Amino acid sequence: MFKKILIANRGEIACRVAATARRMAIRTVAVYSDADAHANHVRACDESVHLGGSAPKDSYLRWEKILEAAKATGAEAVHPGYGFLSENEEFAQACADAGLVFIGPPPSAIKAMGLKAESKQLMEKAGVPLVPGYHGHDQNPQLLQREADRIGYPVLIKASAGGGGKGMRAVDRAEDFAAALASCQREAINSFGDDAVLIEKYVQRPRHIEIQVFGDTHGNYVYLFERDCSVQRRHQKVLEEAPAPGMTEAMRKQMGEAAVAAARAVNYVGAGTVEFIVEQREGGEMNFFFMEMNTRLQVEHPVTEAITALDLVEWQLRVASGEALPAKQAELQIHGHAIEARICAENPDNNFLPATGSLRVYRKPQATAFQRSRVRIDDGVREGGEISPFYDSMIAKLIVHGSTRAEALARLDAALAQVQIVGVSTNVQFLRGILATESFSKANLDTALIERERAVLFDREALGLPLAAAAAITRTLITERPVGAPDPFERRDGWRSHGEYRRHFDFEFRGAEQTALLTYRRDGSLWLEAGGVQGPLVVGQFPTGEFEVEFAGTRQTLDVHLDGATAHVFASKGATKITAIDRLAHAGDTHAEVGRLTAPMPGKVVSFAVKAGDKVSRGQPLAVMEAMKMEHTIAAPADGTVEELMFSPGEQVAEGEELLRMAAVAA
């Protein structure tokens, strides 16, 4: 077994690998960028080496610097994690040339499976079912258009060297193909350095089911069952579970054996995932087709660990060191059900726009970290840390395990209810919304689930104005209480010695100004009117810091965190935010300048779809920005005429910077 390994990655996966290595008494070396100088993964390892600038191309993609770090620290092997260099055959070969063990498959296997078109041809020879499509080398746009027309719409354009949902576009109509192809190729070249694509039939009501496979250097192969990853947004996974609901033993065996055949075809070694698209037919019949093979450990591997009671990173280390697989196929069993939720810094109600900023509050449920349990959280961040624009938007993975799917689902919702994050927008409430849908709760799964349930998933409010206002006012009242002896003249709430009086609290809630009225009664009680609801208000605070709020016939225990003037309210049934308006502080404010389009996040300008002088309509695409390794289209907020473009394609912009100026349409 290795004595020391270098982890060529960052964040959660670097911490994950370090945790298993520590348990196995293997010393670890971290590498880091400027942005990650004080990151958790640096602290999790025994020593660390600086690579360079914050952007991946200046740090985590500089494999020559990584090899130098490995040699300088005496590491015997390199674990690539996932993303970055994990599926780069040149890096794997460079490790071997440098006398280092690459903890992953051989370069030949990475190359064979790394290009989707070539891998499809290889799988066809191995007898693995394929989706109808075009996987050829000729990338002439006119030919690709003709092939898409031949296959029949809808089609899916996929970067041949891609993964993680990048470089992928669904096209419903022939007239949209050219623009989708250009966008897909831009994203592919930026993410993978290769703009080659393949075209496939877009399967109707598809499920995304993948098989975890393992191979060793002794010719042994096993499959560790399946994961259902059908719940996706923008072709990226949101929830993953194992085993797949509705999977029969016969189909599990068929898919598992097909996955092993795929691995054997490339002499695979280590952990890999064979992804299948599963077509659901009337009557419950399912057909599966090979989609791609990820030649690395998957983000969602903890759900497989939960149902098999295995440590897949330990398996990786043992296989890479030359040991045989720790178990044979007949010895592997499924125990219970597991679900993983990806907690991301993003705004689901704004097309999942990624968010950046400081984690001013980051509270988690009681859980283990990087090891199997009923509730597990794998993350690489901490309270006070930064979510930067340079890397993926994932904050944490929350994994739960239960004896049944219903038990796991209830456990996941309860755990998500205890996650409190302030400082960046997150998808936590969106995730809870998915769990509550009839589609997910009854396992009516396909990759269009989020779109199908759009009406109940987006622009939802869990708590409502009355409770949000009561919570914010409660926090104010508790703060105003005198410290020490109860001297009424030390109070800061406008207390009077006789009579009733009212206080006005002005708020902004869900984009609209609201007013709540609080009445102090002669008997010392409080009466609140907010959001059309009125009734007695009783407030208190527990020694642990939570607030107790009784209003309109219900009593709730709440957490309320202030971020400037905004109160973030967390309750068992959901979370919301409400912002106090200080009328005196804003008395001299003027209306914001109109006719400006600003960057919603820091990133790079990819292209403009308009030029000065163009007339545009509300919702029309104006520009494309790249942030967190994904492209985002910026649309016109109103009708108008473009006056001036403030940047050129390729330039970096900060959040809030003016991208272009517009003149409003004359009334």
XYZ file of C-alpha atoms in Angstrom:
667
model
C 0.000 0.000 0.000
C 1.087 3.581 -0.672
C 2.704 5.588 2.109
C 1.975 8.988 0.592
C -0.308 10.216 -2.198
C -0.905 13.617 -3.804
C -4.526 14.691 -4.319
C -4.713 16.647 -7.579
C -8.004 18.364 -6.839
C -9.748 20.742 -4.456
C -12.870 21.157 -2.374
C -15.147 18.359 -1.287
C -13.574 15.532 -3.294
C -10.056 16.365 -2.081
C -11.335 16.300 1.510
C -13.148 13.031 0.763
C -10.011 11.297 -0.519
C -7.953 12.667 2.378
C -10.430 11.236 4.911
C -10.072 7.663 3.629
C -6.312 8.018 3.236
C -6.044 9.141 6.868
C -8.064 6.130 8.004
C -5.692 3.886 6.027
C -2.609 5.627 7.522
C -1.615 7.068 4.127
C -0.084 10.541 4.214
C -1.533 13.123 1.849
C -0.324 16.136 -0.121
C -2.737 18.901 -1.144
C -2.304 21.322 -4.023
C -3.995 24.705 -4.071
C -4.572 27.893 -6.053
C -4.439 31.487 -4.861
C -8.185 31.407 -4.149
C -7.812 28.209 -2.095
C -4.849 29.178 0.086
C -6.920 28.697 3.251
C -9.400 26.135 1.928
C -10.580 23.081 3.846
C -8.787 20.596 1.614
C -5.450 22.262 2.388
C -6.104 21.846 6.098
C -7.280 18.254 5.610
C -3.953 17.071 4.185
C -0.585 16.568 5.858
C 1.221 19.032 3.602
C 0.401 21.283 0.681
C 1.948 22.862 -2.423
C 0.910 26.092 -4.143
C 0.178 25.731 -7.868
C -0.598 29.228 -9.133
C -3.451 31.607 -9.906
C -7.109 31.158 -9.069
C -8.338 30.169 -12.525
C -8.115 26.403 -13.171
C -5.854 26.924 -16.195
C -3.380 28.655 -13.892
C -3.496 26.027 -11.162
C -5.454 22.754 -11.114
C -4.991 22.126 -14.842
C -1.206 22.689 -14.742
C -0.262 19.051 -14.592
C 3.478 19.714 -14.961
C 3.342 21.684 -11.684
C 1.374 18.871 -10.062
C 3.983 16.304 -11.083
C 6.738 18.547 -9.726
C 4.848 18.790 -6.429
C 4.465 15.017 -6.254
C 8.174 14.441 -6.826
C 9.224 17.176 -4.401
C 7.061 15.779 -1.580
C 7.855 12.120 -2.166
C 4.339 11.088 -3.162
C 4.088 7.666 -4.771
C 0.702 8.116 -6.443
C -1.711 10.801 -7.628
C -5.469 10.747 -7.003
C -7.207 13.032 -9.545
C -10.636 13.153 -7.879
C -13.280 14.160 -10.435
C -13.247 17.073 -12.857
C -10.044 18.913 -13.803
C -7.479 16.273 -14.888
C -9.361 13.156 -13.807
C -10.198 12.095 -17.378
C -7.107 13.454 -19.128
C -5.158 10.597 -20.711
C -2.094 12.830 -21.244
C -1.930 13.513 -17.516
C -2.373 9.822 -16.697
C 0.443 8.980 -19.101
C 2.638 11.742 -17.692
C 2.181 10.284 -14.208
C 3.295 6.879 -15.448
C 6.279 8.410 -17.269
C 7.272 10.164 -14.054
C 7.159 6.909 -12.074
C 3.934 7.836 -10.299
C 0.839 5.660 -9.997
C -2.265 7.310 -11.440
C -5.144 6.262 -9.186
C -7.510 5.588 -12.027
C -7.731 3.679 -15.291
C -4.873 3.325 -17.788
C -4.462 6.147 -20.339
C -5.709 3.878 -23.125
C -9.040 3.340 -21.346
C -9.472 7.066 -20.693
C -8.797 7.797 -24.347
C -11.123 5.065 -25.589
C -14.035 6.244 -23.438
C -13.211 9.959 -23.413
C -14.443 10.636 -26.923
C -18.146 9.896 -27.051
C -18.253 9.120 -30.764
C -15.384 6.618 -30.658
C -16.691 5.043 -27.463
C -20.097 4.490 -29.093
C -18.414 2.653 -31.957
C -16.450 0.566 -29.447
C -19.586 -0.273 -27.465
C -21.397 -1.306 -30.607
C -18.672 -3.881 -31.234
C -18.959 -5.058 -27.611
C -22.681 -5.643 -28.021
C -23.818 -2.817 -25.736
C -27.145 -1.226 -26.888
C -26.836 2.281 -28.431
C -29.225 5.202 -29.031
C -29.695 6.034 -32.740
C -27.396 8.908 -33.703
C -24.389 10.285 -35.572
C -20.949 9.607 -34.076
C -18.755 10.358 -37.089
C -15.538 12.360 -37.421
C -16.854 14.803 -40.047
C -17.851 17.919 -38.101
C -19.053 20.055 -41.002
C -22.001 22.085 -39.600
C -24.100 21.439 -42.707
C -23.508 17.680 -42.371
C -24.399 17.786 -38.673
C -27.615 19.625 -39.535
C -28.486 17.021 -42.170
C -27.796 14.198 -39.704
C -30.035 15.832 -37.116
C -32.780 16.177 -39.728
C -32.321 12.498 -40.635
C -32.465 11.285 -37.021
C -35.574 13.344 -36.374
C -36.257 15.992 -33.739
C -35.889 16.378 -30.856
C -32.158 15.642 -30.930
C -29.385 16.082 -28.400
C -26.077 17.729 -29.336
C -23.287 16.512 -27.044
C -19.624 17.485 -26.848
C -17.678 14.387 -27.821
C -15.106 15.031 -25.098
C -17.688 16.320 -22.629
C -19.217 15.465 -19.295
C -21.032 17.047 -16.355
C -23.723 18.548 -18.578
C -21.287 20.908 -20.290
C -21.345 21.182 -24.061
C -24.842 19.707 -24.311
C -27.960 21.140 -25.946
C -31.402 19.722 -26.686
C -32.882 20.950 -29.978
C -36.593 20.679 -30.745
C -36.694 22.298 -34.202
C -34.452 22.306 -37.277
C -34.346 26.107 -37.347
C -32.787 26.185 -33.848
C -30.037 23.706 -34.644
C -27.313 26.060 -35.930
C -27.433 28.399 -32.915
C -27.502 25.487 -30.457
C -24.543 23.858 -32.222
C -22.461 27.040 -32.043
C -23.181 27.501 -28.331
C -22.457 23.845 -27.603
C -19.129 24.011 -29.457
C -18.064 27.192 -27.644
C -18.754 25.616 -24.274
C -16.985 22.413 -25.342
C -13.817 24.171 -26.461
C -13.711 26.193 -23.245
C -14.281 23.185 -20.993
C -12.444 20.411 -22.833
C -10.300 22.022 -25.537
C -12.210 20.085 -28.219
C -15.329 21.266 -30.045
C -16.230 17.954 -31.722
C -19.837 16.879 -31.113
C -22.134 13.947 -31.711
C -25.856 13.963 -32.438
C -28.324 11.557 -30.843
C -32.037 10.968 -30.823
C -33.519 12.644 -27.754
C -35.269 9.730 -26.031
C -38.779 10.514 -24.773
C -39.534 10.085 -21.047
C -35.939 9.028 -20.449
C -34.421 8.015 -17.152
C -30.722 8.400 -16.457
C -29.513 5.230 -14.741
C -25.832 4.483 -14.272
C -23.888 1.427 -13.144
C -20.858 1.622 -10.838
C -18.142 -0.728 -12.081
C -14.738 -1.711 -10.742
C -11.848 -3.547 -12.343
C -8.419 -4.567 -11.094
C -5.063 -5.402 -12.651
C -5.781 -9.141 -12.285
C -8.649 -9.169 -14.790
C -11.461 -9.149 -12.221
C -14.594 -7.020 -12.723
C -17.719 -6.352 -10.689
C -20.659 -3.977 -10.826
C -21.796 -2.311 -7.613
C -25.409 -1.912 -8.734
C -27.121 1.168 -10.081
C -27.899 4.791 -9.307
C -30.848 6.748 -10.682
C -29.767 10.279 -11.643
C -32.860 11.324 -13.578
C -33.612 14.502 -11.629
C -31.551 17.067 -13.531
C -31.457 20.744 -14.399
C -29.589 21.952 -17.461
C -28.365 18.370 -17.955
C -26.681 18.407 -14.539
C -27.708 16.098 -11.721
C -29.644 17.454 -8.742
C -30.717 14.329 -6.834
C -29.302 10.815 -7.109
C -30.537 7.643 -5.488
C -29.683 3.982 -5.194
C -31.076 1.535 -5.993
C -33.147 2.821 -8.924
C -36.890 2.715 -8.150
C -38.747 0.116 -10.190
C -35.597 -1.760 -11.170
C -36.160 -5.493 -11.569
C -33.484 -8.028 -10.690
C -33.427 -9.197 -14.307
C -32.839 -5.697 -15.695
C -30.273 -4.929 -12.978
C -28.329 -8.003 -14.028
C -28.609 -7.093 -17.728
C -27.397 -3.544 -17.174
C -24.660 -4.650 -14.788
C -23.332 -7.223 -17.214
C -23.453 -4.691 -20.072
C -21.458 -2.242 -17.922
C -18.861 -4.892 -17.145
C -18.663 -5.746 -20.862
C -17.985 -2.053 -21.545
C -15.213 -2.012 -18.947
C -13.670 -5.223 -20.257
C -13.656 -3.829 -23.800
C -11.091 -1.191 -22.749
C -9.209 -3.226 -20.104
C -10.513 -0.895 -17.438
C -8.887 -0.629 -14.002
C -10.304 1.153 -10.954
C -13.620 2.924 -10.388
C -15.764 3.822 -13.380
C -19.372 4.576 -14.150
C -21.239 3.402 -17.215
C -24.179 5.710 -17.872
C -27.309 4.511 -19.633
C -30.327 6.339 -20.958
C -33.415 4.285 -20.142
C -36.516 4.532 -22.305
C -39.815 4.018 -20.458
C -42.555 2.446 -22.516
C -46.249 1.973 -21.922
C -46.936 -0.870 -19.516
C -43.755 -0.280 -17.511
C -41.273 -1.887 -19.907
C -37.843 -0.247 -19.965
C -35.097 -0.396 -22.593
C -31.585 0.840 -21.897
C -28.966 2.361 -24.203
C -25.300 3.144 -23.599
C -24.717 6.870 -23.174
C -21.125 7.265 -21.974
C -18.566 6.017 -19.490
C -17.079 8.313 -16.876
C -13.548 7.054 -16.273
C -13.339 8.297 -12.702
C -15.105 8.343 -9.357
C -18.521 10.024 -9.611
C -19.830 12.893 -7.514
C -22.719 10.644 -6.453
C -20.593 7.692 -5.307
C -21.714 8.070 -1.642
C -25.156 6.606 -2.387
C -23.465 3.451 -3.659
C -21.320 3.398 -0.523
C -24.480 3.728 1.576
C -26.276 0.719 0.060
C -23.189 -1.539 -0.189
C -21.441 -0.577 3.097
C -18.204 -0.132 1.132
C -15.628 2.672 0.864
C -15.066 3.201 -2.860
C -12.009 5.410 -2.347
C -10.435 2.600 -0.337
C -11.189 0.251 -3.216
C -9.512 2.713 -5.585
C -6.389 2.860 -3.448
C -6.180 -0.907 -3.039
C -6.651 -1.608 -6.748
C -4.160 1.098 -7.744
C -1.562 -0.406 -5.403
C -1.901 -3.759 -7.197
C -4.317 -5.601 -4.917
C -7.211 -7.665 -6.241
C -10.781 -6.433 -5.847
C -11.860 -6.814 -2.194
C -15.065 -8.696 -3.112
C -16.555 -10.874 -5.841
C -19.890 -10.204 -7.552
C -21.755 -12.883 -5.585
C -20.650 -11.291 -2.312
C -22.157 -7.870 -3.096
C -25.606 -7.012 -1.752
C -27.953 -4.023 -1.596
C -28.899 -2.737 1.856
C -31.776 -0.255 2.064
C -32.089 2.943 0.054
C -29.944 6.082 -0.223
C -30.529 9.537 -1.722
C -28.019 12.332 -2.330
C -28.916 16.018 -2.722
C -26.428 18.450 -4.234
C -26.573 21.743 -2.349
C -25.425 24.448 -4.755
C -24.849 28.204 -4.673
C -27.390 29.198 -7.295
C -30.766 30.844 -7.821
C -33.285 28.305 -9.163
C -35.845 31.051 -9.832
C -33.370 32.852 -12.106
C -32.518 29.995 -14.456
C -30.197 28.478 -11.818
C -27.800 31.402 -12.126
C -24.719 30.575 -10.004
C -24.080 32.683 -6.919
C -20.830 33.824 -5.357
C -20.025 35.356 -2.003
C -19.199 34.633 1.604
C -20.877 31.903 3.670
C -21.792 34.249 6.514
C -23.910 31.508 8.081
C -23.416 27.810 7.330
C -25.245 25.478 9.711
C -25.696 21.763 9.108
C -27.698 18.924 10.661
C -25.946 16.425 12.881
C -24.158 14.126 10.455
C -20.988 12.229 9.711
C -18.502 13.532 7.175
C -17.122 11.342 4.386
C -18.338 8.089 5.901
C -21.477 5.989 5.766
C -24.292 6.781 8.204
C -27.978 7.646 8.272
C -27.099 11.283 7.532
C -23.813 12.192 5.880
C -22.488 15.521 4.615
C -19.500 15.766 2.299
C -18.285 19.332 1.794
C -15.155 21.369 1.334
C -16.275 24.679 2.798
C -16.858 26.212 6.203
C -18.694 29.157 7.698
C -16.927 32.368 6.712
C -15.483 30.808 3.567
C -15.962 32.069 0.033
C -17.849 30.630 -2.911
C -15.700 31.934 -5.750
C -16.561 32.336 -9.445
C -13.614 30.167 -10.494
C -14.968 26.725 -9.610
C -18.104 24.621 -9.472
C -21.081 26.033 -7.552
C -21.609 22.966 -5.335
C -21.420 23.743 -1.615
C -22.076 20.286 -0.198
C -23.551 16.851 -0.782
C -26.180 15.689 1.704
C -26.587 11.900 1.708
C -29.167 9.948 3.690
C -29.775 6.218 4.112
C -32.897 4.388 5.199
C -34.318 0.896 5.187
C -36.846 1.964 2.523
C -37.103 4.739 -0.051
C -39.918 6.389 1.914
C -37.755 6.447 5.032
C -34.782 7.875 3.134
C -36.975 10.545 1.536
C -38.383 11.661 4.905
C -34.894 11.685 6.414
C -33.546 13.814 3.575
C -36.299 16.408 3.933
C -35.727 16.596 7.691
C -31.983 17.055 7.167
C -32.470 19.738 4.494
C -34.761 21.588 6.906
C -31.780 21.955 9.240
C -29.451 23.428 6.613
C -29.070 27.175 7.120
C -26.983 29.185 4.652
C -26.761 32.974 4.524
C -24.527 34.969 2.196
C -25.271 33.266 -1.121
C -28.448 32.070 -2.784
C -28.876 28.295 -2.634
C -31.157 25.586 -3.970
C -32.043 24.122 -0.550
C -35.721 25.121 -0.666
C -35.898 24.026 -4.296
C -34.599 20.582 -3.293
C -37.248 20.305 -0.589
C -39.825 21.264 -3.189
C -38.715 18.408 -5.448
C -39.022 15.905 -2.604
C -42.590 17.070 -1.988
C -43.750 16.665 -5.588
C -46.023 13.793 -6.432
C -43.657 12.793 -9.248
C -40.640 12.310 -7.012
C -42.430 10.975 -3.958
C -44.107 8.300 -6.095
C -40.926 7.670 -8.150
C -42.518 8.817 -11.416
C -39.050 9.682 -12.675
C -37.602 11.001 -15.921
C -35.139 13.715 -16.879
C -38.004 16.181 -17.481
C -39.315 15.934 -13.908
C -38.259 19.468 -12.953
C -39.832 20.971 -16.058
C -42.967 18.879 -15.586
C -43.342 20.106 -11.997
C -42.379 23.699 -12.811
C -45.629 25.155 -11.477
C -44.952 23.946 -7.929
C -41.151 24.174 -7.923
C -40.391 27.725 -8.984
C -41.245 31.048 -7.407
C -42.571 29.294 -4.316
C -42.843 30.808 -0.854
C -42.645 28.427 2.091
C -43.467 30.690 5.044
C -45.427 33.709 3.804
C -45.406 37.372 4.780
C -47.243 37.076 8.159
C -44.732 34.645 9.650
C -41.729 36.346 7.992
C -42.762 39.719 9.422
C -43.477 38.191 12.839
C -40.026 36.588 12.840
C -38.229 39.796 11.863
C -40.166 41.810 14.447
C -39.502 39.175 17.112
C -35.777 39.473 16.519
C -36.032 43.263 16.788
C -38.020 43.056 20.026
C -35.610 40.582 21.601
C -32.662 42.810 20.616
C -34.400 45.834 22.176
C -34.833 44.165 25.545
C -32.743 45.844 28.250
C -29.642 44.077 29.469
C -29.606 43.527 33.219
C -32.398 44.728 35.543
C -35.822 45.225 33.925
C -35.792 49.034 34.090
C -38.515 50.346 31.712
C -36.498 53.500 31.065
C -33.695 51.344 29.571
C -36.011 49.905 26.942
C -35.504 50.837 23.280
C -38.926 49.933 21.921
C -40.725 53.237 22.550
C -42.294 52.024 25.805
C -44.773 54.410 27.406
C -46.083 54.490 30.947
C -49.754 54.557 29.925
C -52.054 53.919 26.972
C -51.706 51.947 23.752
C -49.451 52.884 20.891
C -48.532 51.504 17.507
C -45.266 50.929 15.673
C -44.960 50.727 11.912
C -42.466 48.238 10.466
C -41.764 48.703 6.767
C -40.409 45.757 4.816
C -39.602 44.573 1.347
C -40.891 41.049 0.808
C -40.718 39.201 -2.498
C -40.085 42.441 -4.405
C -42.958 44.444 -2.915
C -43.093 46.953 -0.059
C -45.162 45.876 2.927
C -46.105 47.408 6.268
C -46.716 45.577 9.536
C -48.411 47.245 12.517
C -47.460 46.276 16.068
C -49.714 47.476 18.894
C -48.497 47.649 22.517
C -51.613 47.165 24.672
C -52.295 48.501 28.130
C -51.905 45.065 29.709
C -48.402 44.672 28.220
C -49.430 42.262 25.462
C -48.642 42.696 21.770
C -51.008 42.688 18.806
C -49.620 42.292 15.265
C -51.186 42.988 11.879
C -49.148 41.687 8.924
C -50.006 40.415 5.471
C -53.748 40.445 6.088
C -53.405 38.410 9.286
C -53.778 39.784 12.786
C -53.618 38.422 16.289
C -51.656 38.341 19.551
C -47.867 38.136 19.217
C -45.915 36.329 21.933
C -42.144 36.261 21.607
C -39.296 34.523 23.386
C -35.817 33.149 22.934
C -34.336 29.811 23.922
C -30.903 29.600 25.583
C -29.646 27.970 22.364
C -30.481 31.145 20.422
C -33.623 30.107 18.538
C -36.648 32.381 18.681
C -40.071 31.293 19.833
C -42.873 33.027 17.952
C -46.564 32.607 18.673
C -48.786 34.418 16.186
C -52.187 33.865 14.605
C -52.841 30.665 16.497
C -49.568 28.875 15.816
C -46.332 28.653 17.748
C -43.069 28.164 15.872
C -39.415 27.760 16.714
C -37.380 29.816 14.275
C -33.814 30.760 13.513
C -33.379 34.319 12.287
C -30.028 35.511 10.937
C -29.435 39.138 9.963
C -27.406 39.980 6.874
C -27.421 43.754 6.818
C -31.066 44.837 6.811
C -32.265 41.430 5.606
C -33.581 38.864 8.049
C -33.166 35.256 6.887
C -35.854 33.165 8.544
C -35.520 29.389 8.912
C -38.398 27.184 10.073
C -39.149 23.473 9.955
C -41.380 23.888 6.907
C -39.041 26.136 4.931
C -37.075 29.367 4.782
C -37.529 32.874 3.482
C -36.080 36.361 3.780
C -37.517 39.793 4.499
C -35.739 43.153 4.378
C -36.384 46.069 6.723
C -36.822 49.474 5.059
C -35.429 52.465 6.910
C -37.499 55.393 5.590
C -35.205 58.019 7.086
C -32.079 56.435 5.665
C -33.582 56.356 2.151
C -35.420 59.659 2.243
C -32.966 61.317 -0.175
C -32.612 58.428 -2.581
C -33.453 58.937 -6.242
C -34.642 56.364 -8.682
C -31.983 54.042 -10.041
C -30.642 54.849 -13.462
C -32.660 53.198 -16.200
C -31.431 51.796 -19.454
C -28.503 49.835 -17.982
C -27.868 46.117 -18.279
C -25.460 44.845 -15.638
C -23.644 41.548 -15.156
C -25.626 39.313 -12.766
C -22.433 37.504 -11.706
C -18.684 37.807 -12.204
C -17.468 36.093 -15.346
C -16.300 36.467 -18.936
C -18.204 37.987 -21.846
C -18.472 35.269 -24.500
C -20.443 37.171 -27.128
C -23.021 39.868 -27.832
C -26.075 39.048 -29.935
C -26.705 42.729 -30.698
C -24.833 45.866 -31.727
C -25.299 49.586 -31.123
C -28.450 50.835 -32.825
C -30.334 47.538 -32.687
C -33.914 47.572 -31.441
C -34.645 44.800 -28.946
C -37.671 43.342 -27.207
C -38.094 42.283 -23.605
C -36.682 38.770 -23.109
C -34.564 38.865 -26.266
C -31.046 37.386 -25.802
C -28.464 40.185 -25.696
C -25.246 38.602 -24.460
C -23.687 35.326 -23.368
C -21.479 35.158 -20.280
C -19.368 32.304 -18.948
C -19.204 31.741 -15.186
C -18.474 28.655 -13.097
C -17.618 26.738 -16.291
C -21.110 27.213 -17.791
C -22.573 29.611 -20.354
C -25.431 31.911 -19.316
C -27.624 33.963 -21.652
C -28.450 37.531 -20.558
C -31.820 38.767 -21.848
C -33.253 42.260 -22.341
C -35.157 43.443 -19.256
C -37.437 45.664 -21.389
C -38.054 46.885 -24.914
C -35.523 49.442 -26.123
C -32.668 50.379 -28.416
C -29.048 49.403 -27.790
C -26.927 52.544 -27.422
C -23.464 51.201 -26.529
C -21.657 47.947 -25.751
C -19.364 48.467 -22.755
C -17.160 45.354 -23.164
C -15.725 43.165 -25.893
C -15.991 39.355 -26.098
C -13.304 37.685 -23.994
C -13.144 40.405 -21.351
C -13.733 39.682 -17.660
C -16.475 41.576 -15.842
C -17.312 41.911 -12.178
C -20.785 41.384 -10.766
C -22.854 44.540 -11.265
C -20.672 46.019 -14.009
C -22.505 47.609 -16.909
C -22.541 45.360 -19.987
C -24.464 47.672 -22.317
C -26.652 50.753 -22.344
C -30.167 50.889 -23.709
C -32.576 53.675 -24.523
C -36.174 53.033 -23.565
C -38.844 52.922 -26.223
C -40.679 56.231 -26.468
C -44.166 56.108 -25.040
